Amino acid sequence: MGLQPLEFSDCYLDSPWFRERVRAHEAELEKTNKFIKELLKDGKNLIAATKNLSAAQRKFAHSLRDFKFEFIGDAETDDERYIDASLHEFSNFLKNLEEQREILALSVTETLIKPLERFRKEQLGAVKEEKKKFDKETEKNYSLLEKHLNLSSKKKELQLQEADNQVEQNRKHFYELSLEYVCKLQEIQERKKFECVEPVLSFFQGLFTFYHQGYELAKDFNHYKMALQINIQNTRNRFEGTRSEVEELMNKIRRNPQEHKRANHFTMEGYLYVQEKRPAPFGSSWVKHYCMYRKETKKFSMIPFEHRSGGKVGDEELFILTYCTKRNADTIDRRFCFDLEASDRPGVPVTMQAFSEEDRKLWMEALDGKEAVSIIFKIFFYSAQLDKIGFTIIKKCISAVETRGINDQGLYRVVGVSSKVQRLLSLLMDSKTCNEVDLENSVDWEVKTITSAMKQYLRSLPEPLMTYELHGEFIVPAKSGSPESRVNAVHFLVHKLPEKNKEMLEILVKHLANVSKHAKRNLMTVANLGVVFGPTLMRPQEETVAAIMDLKFQNIVVEILIENHDKIFKTLPDATFPEPISMSVSPPNAPPRQSRRQGQRIKRPLAVYNLCLELDDADSHSSPREDTPTGSMDSLSSQSPTPALSSSPPGLLDGNHLIMDSGDLAGWTTNLPGQSRPSMVSWMNIPSATSAALPTFFFPNPAVGTDRAVESVAHRKARAVYPCEAEHSSELSFQIGAIFEDVQFSREPGWLEGTLNGKRGLIPQNYVQFL
């Protein structure tokens, strides 16, 4: 069980459980801080050891270089000359080796030490400062509140109003600081995943570059490196998307905390001061309790809690409520008071004090008192339903998109102008004008307006297309299990949907599958479509931080629907629910790092990197891009300039973009007959003067120029050297000796595209040899 999300609504309740979750987050960050400190210490020791080793190696190289065998006579034989020259060659070899070792030492500082130090000082340090402010403001807020509540109600009204205003301002400031601190805690928890792992990944790649004579080891590491690079870039993208969603939720709650109160089994909960009477002459005392009430059972429970001690100071007390009455100011020397009577203590009321008049009104309403509070109703602009008009709208929009804009770049990502979208949707939802709207031939409606109207309609349904009831069940298989078990589970759940929902979903998914087939033109891969339609088809019933964290799994469910739409919608699932998914199964997008034996195949990750879209919106330059932004693959290497490469094989370069990784380079060289494998650095022909600028590794930018580069290696034939059984519908199955036509490099690292027996699909690159 990981850390529990910190809900913004809990900042206003400030419950004991909220404080425990905050302390758990703080403890995790402290553990991360200690880990980074120890890692930095070891890294600096590694640099010092590397420099000492380099000095000893250079001294040894100087000794070899300075010694010269003397010969007897006036001439040398060829054998003597070669023996004499060998010591000098040994010296040059060690000298070149130490130049690369110096690059390694520099890369450790630049790619590991500095990023970790920067993350520890700037990010973790900032959280520590926020914690100090939060703790200080907590103490200030509750101290001022206690002092305020002790004010006599007999003081002048002006004094009481001034005191009320002061407390209210201080409370707002405390809630603001609490919201910011909670947001910062969750942001740093997500950020640490890539801020800590990314420098370590860069360090390991530099280490393997140095050990170029052990190139086979680096080649085995290549798949793991590429897979981890993709995982880091996807997290960075959910983080960015998640962070924007979290900030939006925080702002909503900041504007109206009560409207976004988190749903639970308690009708009302919060802090109240309870009067505890003592024997004369000691009078009475007021003790703060955290109180919870359930209207259905009339059970009222309260726990004494003291913030200074950081926990409960007594046992929970539970009683059945019989009535609640408001206390007038003239009957008690405190404000905001009301009385409760328990069924087991008739005639012995318990007096309680709320924090404010508004707070008392809310408690009175929940406890069936005389005070009432206004209820805020949400207004829906569209009365969208899965009726005949709804199906007509979706079918008309899909037909127009497939006729006019199936190849438009960024289809469904680029949003239309809001006013146009609203106008189109109002016309489509009116039964009088729906049939008159011509979307296929009219130039009045742009494709982006049509796609935005269709998404807006789906979001305006009373509940999402895949229903609130099955939301949690759809999420479960996306979090774990094998690819086959995920598909079977989603297949089963789709057929549990109401008939109209399933029919509408089938129409939409079939269209999305068609859109993904044109991904080379519109750049909308299955992964990109999952990002767009995940929140649209599977929005949660309650908007919380925990629900936002599940966005990435919603996207995976939509990807499964698109990739397997024929099986899911055209065949019936098994009569029983698929076998339970074990949470202990390793995630499919984290393949093991191990040596490949003959005939062994390392599973490729399910995640595919997204294409970076840079599209212009002529009508609305200020319109934000919808949903989670896609990310480019050059984030890890953006810290270093890409050196110019010379003597490169044809088809490897497109401008400044390298379209093959180190594993691709090795495959290219080994497929050339009669050539031995040179070292990586010497093959690239990088001058030693500029080798210090060598980045840890290069990444392709799939959004720029890939098609042109791939064309240079297209139309080649290849022969299978190992048998392969396809794991996905996009892959080819084949036996040893199979001949592939029109082979070219795929956008997926480590994969080729080719044609076998008239069928085109993906081929593992290390399973074939070019002819």
GROMACS .gro file of N, CA and C in nm, residues 92-190:
model
  297
   92ASN      N    1   4.983   0.455  -2.609
   92ASN     CA    2   4.876   0.532  -2.676
   92ASN      C    3   4.737   0.474  -2.644
   93PHE      N    4   4.730   0.340  -2.635
   93PHE     CA    5   4.602   0.277  -2.602
   93PHE      C    6   4.554   0.322  -2.463
   94LEU      N    7   4.646   0.316  -2.365
   94LEU     CA    8   4.609   0.358  -2.231
   94LEU      C    9   4.576   0.506  -2.226
   95LYS      N   10   4.649   0.586  -2.301
   95LYS     CA   11   4.622   0.730  -2.304
   95LYS      C   12   4.481   0.758  -2.356
   96ASN      N   13   4.444   0.692  -2.466
   96ASN     CA   14   4.308   0.709  -2.520
   96ASN      C   15   4.201   0.659  -2.423
   97LEU      N   16   4.236   0.548  -2.353
   97LEU     CA   17   4.142   0.494  -2.255
   97LEU      C   18   4.118   0.594  -2.142
   98GLU      N   19   4.225   0.659  -2.097
   98GLU     CA   20   4.212   0.754  -1.986
   98GLU      C   21   4.141   0.882  -2.028
   99GLU      N   22   4.152   0.918  -2.156
   99GLU     CA   23   4.074   1.032  -2.204
   99GLU      C   24   3.924   1.003  -2.190
  100GLN      N   25   3.885   0.879  -2.223
  100GLN     CA   26   3.745   0.843  -2.208
  100GLN      C   27   3.705   0.832  -2.061
  101ARG      N   28   3.802   0.792  -1.975
  101ARG     CA   29   3.772   0.784  -1.832
  101ARG      C   30   3.748   0.924  -1.775
  102GLU      N   31   3.822   1.023  -1.825
  102GLU     CA   32   3.800   1.161  -1.782
  102GLU      C   33   3.661   1.208  -1.821
  103ILE      N   34   3.618   1.170  -1.943
  103ILE     CA   35   3.482   1.204  -1.986
  103ILE      C   36   3.380   1.140  -1.892
  104LEU      N   37   3.407   1.015  -1.850
  104LEU     CA   38   3.317   0.947  -1.757
  104LEU      C   39   3.310   1.022  -1.625
  105ALA      N   40   3.427   1.065  -1.572
  105ALA     CA   41   3.427   1.137  -1.444
  105ALA      C   42   3.349   1.267  -1.455
  106LEU      N   43   3.367   1.338  -1.569
  106LEU     CA   44   3.292   1.462  -1.589
  106LEU      C   45   3.142   1.434  -1.600
  107SER      N   46   3.107   1.324  -1.668
  107SER     CA   47   2.964   1.295  -1.686
  107SER      C   48   2.899   1.258  -1.553
  108VAL      N   49   2.975   1.193  -1.462
  108VAL     CA   50   2.919   1.161  -1.331
  108VAL      C   51   2.883   1.288  -1.257
  109THR      N   52   2.971   1.388  -1.268
  109THR     CA   53   2.944   1.517  -1.201
  109THR      C   54   2.824   1.587  -1.263
  110GLU      N   55   2.819   1.589  -1.396
  110GLU     CA   56   2.716   1.667  -1.465
  110GLU      C   57   2.581   1.596  -1.468
  111THR      N   58   2.583   1.463  -1.483
  111THR     CA   59   2.456   1.392  -1.501
  111THR      C   60   2.402   1.329  -1.373
  112LEU      N   61   2.487   1.311  -1.271
  112LEU     CA   62   2.441   1.248  -1.147
  112LEU      C   63   2.449   1.341  -1.027
  113ILE      N   64   2.571   1.394  -1.001
  113ILE     CA   65   2.592   1.471  -0.878
  113ILE      C   66   2.512   1.601  -0.880
  114LYS      N   67   2.531   1.683  -0.984
  114LYS     CA   68   2.467   1.814  -0.987
  114LYS      C   69   2.314   1.805  -0.990
  115PRO      N   70   2.253   1.719  -1.075
  115PRO     CA   71   2.106   1.711  -1.073
  115PRO      C   72   2.050   1.667  -0.938
  116LEU      N   73   2.116   1.569  -0.873
  116LEU     CA   74   2.066   1.524  -0.743
  116LEU      C   75   2.083   1.631  -0.636
  117GLU      N   76   2.199   1.701  -0.639
  117GLU     CA   77   2.218   1.810  -0.544
  117GLU      C   78   2.116   1.920  -0.566
  118ARG      N   79   2.089   1.951  -0.693
  118ARG     CA   80   1.991   2.055  -0.724
  118ARG      C   81   1.851   2.014  -0.678
  119PHE      N   82   1.815   1.887  -0.701
  119PHE     CA   83   1.683   1.840  -0.658
  119PHE      C   84   1.672   1.843  -0.505
  120ARG      N   85   1.778   1.801  -0.437
  120ARG     CA   86   1.774   1.797  -0.291
  120ARG      C   87   1.766   1.937  -0.232
  121LYS      N   88   1.844   2.030  -0.286
  121LYS     CA   89   1.846   2.164  -0.229
  121LYS      C   90   1.722   2.244  -0.267
  122GLU      N   91   1.686   2.240  -0.397
  122GLU     CA   92   1.577   2.325  -0.444
  122GLU      C   93   1.439   2.267  -0.414
  123GLN      N   94   1.421   2.137  -0.440
  123GLN     CA   95   1.288   2.078  -0.425
  123GLN      C   96   1.261   2.032  -0.282
  124LEU      N   97   1.348   1.943  -0.229
  124LEU     CA   98   1.327   1.895  -0.093
  124LEU      C   99   1.346   2.007   0.009
  125GLY      N  100   1.441   2.098  -0.020
  125GLY     CA  101   1.460   2.212   0.070
  125GLY      C  102   1.339   2.302   0.075
  126ALA      N  103   1.274   2.321  -0.041
  126ALA     CA  104   1.155   2.406  -0.045
  126ALA      C  105   1.041   2.343   0.038
  127VAL      N  106   1.030   2.210   0.033
  127VAL     CA  107   0.926   2.142   0.112
  127VAL      C  108   0.952   2.160   0.261
  128LYS      N  109   1.078   2.154   0.301
  128LYS     CA  110   1.109   2.174   0.443
  128LYS      C  111   1.069   2.313   0.490
  129GLU      N  112   1.095   2.413   0.406
  129GLU     CA  113   1.054   2.548   0.442
  129GLU      C  114   0.902   2.559   0.451
  130GLU      N  115   0.832   2.495   0.357
  130GLU     CA  116   0.685   2.497   0.362
  130GLU      C  117   0.634   2.428   0.488
  131LYS      N  118   0.702   2.321   0.530
  131LYS     CA  119   0.661   2.250   0.652
  131LYS      C  120   0.674   2.341   0.775
  132LYS      N  121   0.785   2.417   0.780
  132LYS     CA  122   0.803   2.508   0.893
  132LYS      C  123   0.691   2.611   0.898
  133LYS      N  124   0.657   2.667   0.780
  133LYS     CA  125   0.549   2.765   0.775
  133LYS      C  126   0.415   2.702   0.817
  134PHE      N  127   0.393   2.579   0.768
  134PHE     CA  128   0.266   2.510   0.798
  134PHE      C  129   0.253   2.483   0.948
  135ASP      N  130   0.360   2.431   1.010
  135ASP     CA  131   0.356   2.403   1.153
  135ASP      C  132   0.338   2.531   1.234
  136LYS      N  133   0.407   2.636   1.192
  136LYS     CA  134   0.396   2.763   1.263
  136LYS      C  135   0.255   2.821   1.251
  137GLU      N  136   0.197   2.812   1.130
  137GLU     CA  137   0.064   2.868   1.108
  137GLU      C  138  -0.042   2.785   1.180
  138THR      N  139  -0.020   2.651   1.190
  138THR     CA  140  -0.113   2.566   1.264
  138THR      C  141  -0.121   2.609   1.410
  139GLU      N  142  -0.004   2.626   1.470
  139GLU     CA  143  -0.001   2.668   1.609
  139GLU      C  144  -0.067   2.804   1.628
  140LYS      N  145  -0.037   2.897   1.536
  140LYS     CA  146  -0.093   3.032   1.545
  140LYS      C  147  -0.245   3.030   1.531
  141ASN      N  148  -0.294   2.951   1.434
  141ASN     CA  149  -0.438   2.950   1.406
  141ASN      C  150  -0.518   2.896   1.524
  142TYR      N  151  -0.475   2.782   1.578
  142TYR     CA  152  -0.554   2.723   1.685
  142TYR      C  153  -0.537   2.797   1.817
  143SER      N  154  -0.421   2.859   1.836
  143SER     CA  155  -0.405   2.941   1.957
  143SER      C  156  -0.496   3.062   1.952
  144LEU      N  157  -0.500   3.128   1.834
  144LEU     CA  158  -0.586   3.245   1.819
  144LEU      C  159  -0.733   3.207   1.830
  145LEU      N  160  -0.766   3.091   1.778
  145LEU     CA  161  -0.905   3.046   1.783
  145LEU      C  162  -0.950   3.019   1.928
  146GLU      N  163  -0.863   2.955   2.004
  146GLU     CA  164  -0.897   2.930   2.144
  146GLU      C  165  -0.914   3.061   2.221
  147LYS      N  166  -0.823   3.152   2.193
  147LYS     CA  167  -0.831   3.283   2.259
  147LYS      C  168  -0.960   3.354   2.221
  148HIS      N  169  -0.998   3.343   2.092
  148HIS     CA  170  -1.117   3.409   2.042
  148HIS      C  171  -1.244   3.349   2.103
  149LEU      N  172  -1.245   3.217   2.113
  149LEU     CA  173  -1.364   3.151   2.165
  149LEU      C  174  -1.384   3.176   2.315
  150ASN      N  175  -1.279   3.219   2.383
  150ASN     CA  176  -1.290   3.251   2.524
  150ASN      C  177  -1.343   3.393   2.549
  151LEU      N  178  -1.363   3.470   2.439
  151LEU     CA  179  -1.417   3.605   2.454
  151LEU      C  180  -1.560   3.599   2.509
  152SER      N  181  -1.590   3.687   2.594
  152SER     CA  182  -1.725   3.694   2.649
  152SER      C  183  -1.821   3.754   2.548
  153SER      N  184  -1.940   3.702   2.544
  153SER     CA  185  -2.041   3.755   2.451
  153SER      C  186  -2.094   3.890   2.498
  154LYS      N  187  -2.055   3.933   2.620
  154LYS     CA  188  -2.104   4.060   2.673
  154LYS      C  189  -2.019   4.179   2.629
  155LYS      N  190  -1.912   4.148   2.556
  155LYS     CA  191  -1.829   4.259   2.507
  155LYS      C  192  -1.905   4.336   2.400
  156LYS      N  193  -1.856   4.453   2.370
  156LYS     CA  194  -1.922   4.539   2.272
  156LYS      C  195  -1.925   4.470   2.136
  157GLU      N  196  -2.032   4.497   2.061
  157GLU     CA  197  -2.050   4.434   1.931
  157GLU      C  198  -1.936   4.465   1.836
  158LEU      N  199  -1.887   4.591   1.843
  158LEU     CA  200  -1.777   4.631   1.755
  158LEU      C  201  -1.651   4.549   1.786
  159GLN      N  202  -1.626   4.526   1.916
  159GLN     CA  203  -1.509   4.446   1.953
  159GLN      C  204  -1.525   4.302   1.905
  160LEU      N  205  -1.646   4.251   1.921
  160LEU     CA  206  -1.669   4.113   1.876
  160LEU      C  207  -1.654   4.101   1.724
  161GLN      N  208  -1.704   4.198   1.650
  161GLN     CA  209  -1.691   4.195   1.503
  161GLN      C  210  -1.545   4.202   1.461
  162GLU      N  211  -1.469   4.290   1.528
  162GLU     CA  212  -1.326   4.299   1.496
  162GLU      C  213  -1.256   4.167   1.526
  163ALA      N  214  -1.291   4.106   1.638
  163ALA     CA  215  -1.231   3.977   1.673
  163ALA      C  216  -1.270   3.870   1.572
  164ASP      N  217  -1.399   3.871   1.531
  164ASP     CA  218  -1.444   3.774   1.430
  164ASP      C  219  -1.368   3.790   1.300
  165ASN      N  220  -1.353   3.915   1.258
  165ASN     CA  221  -1.281   3.941   1.132
  165ASN      C  222  -1.137   3.894   1.140
  166GLN      N  223  -1.073   3.919   1.255
  166GLN     CA  224  -0.934   3.878   1.271
  166GLN      C  225  -0.921   3.726   1.264
  167VAL      N  226  -1.012   3.656   1.332
  167VAL     CA  227  -1.007   3.509   1.329
  167VAL      C  228  -1.035   3.457   1.188
  168GLU      N  229  -1.132   3.517   1.122
  168GLU     CA  230  -1.167   3.470   0.987
  168GLU      C  231  -1.052   3.491   0.890
  169GLN      N  232  -0.986   3.606   0.897
  169GLN     CA  233  -0.871   3.631   0.810
  169GLN      C  234  -0.759   3.532   0.840
  170ASN      N  235  -0.735   3.508   0.969
  170ASN     CA  236  -0.629   3.414   1.005
  170ASN      C  237  -0.663   3.272   0.960
  171ARG      N  238  -0.795   3.235   0.971
  171ARG     CA  239  -0.835   3.102   0.927
  171ARG      C  240  -0.817   3.087   0.776
  172LYS      N  241  -0.857   3.189   0.700
  172LYS     CA  242  -0.840   3.183   0.554
  172LYS      C  243  -0.693   3.169   0.518
  173HIS      N  244  -0.608   3.245   0.589
  173HIS     CA  245  -0.464   3.235   0.562
  173HIS      C  246  -0.412   3.095   0.592
  174PHE      N  247  -0.462   3.036   0.702
  174PHE     CA  248  -0.420   2.900   0.737
  174PHE      C  249  -0.466   2.800   0.631
  175TYR      N  250  -0.592   2.814   0.584
  175TYR     CA  251  -0.640   2.721   0.481
  175TYR      C  252  -0.562   2.737   0.352
  176GLU      N  253  -0.529   2.863   0.316
  176GLU     CA  254  -0.450   2.887   0.195
  176GLU      C  255  -0.314   2.818   0.206
  177LEU      N  256  -0.248   2.835   0.319
  177LEU     CA  257  -0.117   2.776   0.341
  177LEU      C  258  -0.127   2.623   0.343
  178SER      N  259  -0.235   2.571   0.404
  178SER     CA  260  -0.254   2.426   0.409
  178SER      C  261  -0.273   2.368   0.269
  179LEU      N  262  -0.353   2.437   0.186
  179LEU     CA  263  -0.373   2.391   0.048
  179LEU      C  264  -0.241   2.389  -0.029
  180GLU      N  265  -0.165   2.496  -0.016
  180GLU     CA  266  -0.037   2.505  -0.088
  180GLU      C  267   0.059   2.396  -0.040
  181TYR      N  268   0.061   2.371   0.091
  181TYR     CA  269   0.152   2.271   0.144
  181TYR      C  270   0.114   2.132   0.097
  182VAL      N  271  -0.016   2.100   0.097
  182VAL     CA  272  -0.062   1.971   0.049
  182VAL      C  273  -0.029   1.954  -0.099
  183CYS      N  274  -0.050   2.058  -0.177
  183CYS     CA  275  -0.019   2.053  -0.321
  183CYS      C  276   0.131   2.029  -0.341
  184LYS      N  277   0.213   2.099  -0.263
  184LYS     CA  278   0.359   2.085  -0.275
  184LYS      C  279   0.404   1.946  -0.236
  185LEU      N  280   0.347   1.889  -0.129
  185LEU     CA  281   0.384   1.754  -0.086
  185LEU      C  282   0.358   1.652  -0.196
  186GLN      N  283   0.239   1.660  -0.258
  186GLN     CA  284   0.204   1.562  -0.360
  186GLN      C  285   0.284   1.585  -0.487
  187GLU      N  286   0.314   1.710  -0.516
  187GLU     CA  287   0.393   1.738  -0.635
  187GLU      C  288   0.534   1.678  -0.621
  188ILE      N  289   0.595   1.695  -0.503
  188ILE     CA  290   0.731   1.645  -0.485
  188ILE      C  291   0.734   1.493  -0.481
  189GLN      N  292   0.625   1.430  -0.432
  189GLN     CA  293   0.620   1.284  -0.432
  189GLN      C  294   0.619   1.230  -0.574
  190GLU      N  295   0.546   1.297  -0.664
  190GLU     CA  296   0.543   1.255  -0.804
  190GLU      C  297   0.672   1.291  -0.876
   0.00000   0.00000   0.00000
